[in-house]
Amino acid sequence: MASVTTYTQARATLAKLCSEVVQSREIVVIRRRGAEDVALVAADELRSLMETAHLLRSPKNAER
C-alpha cells in the first residue's frame, strides 16, 4: 500500500525518502497543494511495471 506525504515534507527529507522507497519497494504519493499529486517509486519497480504492462498488451500473454 502506498504511503502519503506532503510536498514540503518530501522536500525536507528527500534523501531519506528515496532510500526508504528503494529499500521497501513501496510507493510514496506526494501531495501538492494546487497541483496533481505525484508518486515516488523505485526505478527497478517502475521498469518492472512497464514491462508487465507491455507484455499484457498481447492478448496471448494476458490469458496466462
Short mmCIF file of C-alpha atoms in Angstrom, two decimals:
data_model
loop_
_atom_site.label_atom_id
_atom_site.label_comp_id
_atom_site.label_asym_id
_atom_site.label_seq_id
_atom_site.Cartn_x
_atom_site.Cartn_y
_atom_site.Cartn_z
CA MET A 1 0.00 0.00 0.00
CA ALA A 2 1.28 3.47 -0.82
CA SER A 3 2.14 5.95 1.89
CA VAL A 4 1.36 9.63 1.53
CA THR A 5 3.38 12.73 2.37
CA THR A 6 3.23 16.42 1.58
CA TYR A 7 5.47 18.18 -0.90
CA THR A 8 7.02 20.22 1.91
CA GLN A 9 7.81 17.13 3.98
CA ALA A 10 9.16 15.26 0.93
CA ARG A 11 11.43 18.16 0.04
CA ALA A 12 12.77 18.36 3.59
CA THR A 13 13.55 14.63 3.74
CA LEU A 14 14.13 13.73 0.10
CA ALA A 15 17.34 11.70 0.53
CA LYS A 16 15.84 9.66 3.37
CA LEU A 17 12.56 9.24 1.47
CA CYS A 18 14.39 7.98 -1.63
CA SER A 19 16.33 5.44 0.44
CA GLU A 20 13.14 4.21 2.08
CA VAL A 21 11.39 3.82 -1.28
CA VAL A 22 14.30 1.81 -2.71
CA GLN A 23 14.56 -0.42 0.39
CA SER A 24 10.85 -1.04 0.94
CA ARG A 25 9.76 -1.08 -2.72
CA GLU A 26 6.71 0.88 -1.57
CA ILE A 27 5.25 3.81 -3.48
CA VAL A 28 5.07 7.21 -1.80
CA VAL A 29 2.40 9.61 -3.03
CA ILE A 30 3.44 13.25 -2.71
CA ARG A 31 0.51 15.62 -2.30
CA ARG A 32 0.97 19.05 -3.85
CA ARG A 33 -1.23 21.98 -2.96
CA GLY A 34 -2.96 23.28 -6.07
CA ALA A 35 -1.40 20.66 -8.35
CA GLU A 36 -1.78 16.98 -9.17
CA ASP A 37 -0.23 14.50 -6.78
CA VAL A 38 2.88 12.63 -7.92
CA ALA A 39 4.30 9.26 -6.93
CA LEU A 40 7.83 8.33 -5.95
CA VAL A 41 8.69 4.77 -6.95
CA ALA A 42 11.98 2.87 -7.18
CA ALA A 43 13.29 2.80 -10.75
CA ASP A 44 13.52 -1.01 -10.75
CA GLU A 45 9.87 -1.23 -9.70
CA LEU A 46 8.86 1.21 -12.44
CA ARG A 47 10.75 -0.81 -15.06
CA SER A 48 9.04 -3.96 -13.85
CA LEU A 49 5.59 -2.35 -14.01
CA MET A 50 6.27 -1.01 -17.50
CA GLU A 51 7.48 -4.42 -18.71
CA THR A 52 4.40 -6.12 -17.27
CA ALA A 53 2.11 -3.58 -18.95
CA HIS A 54 3.94 -4.11 -22.24
CA LEU A 55 3.62 -7.90 -22.03
CA LEU A 56 -0.08 -7.72 -21.13
CA ARG A 57 -0.81 -5.74 -24.30
CA SER A 58 -0.60 -9.05 -26.13
CA PRO A 59 -3.91 -10.92 -25.76
CA LYS A 60 -2.00 -14.21 -25.73
CA ASN A 61 0.17 -13.08 -22.80
CA ALA A 62 -2.81 -11.58 -20.97
CA GLU A 63 -4.53 -15.00 -20.96
CA ARG A 64 -1.68 -16.57 -18.97
#
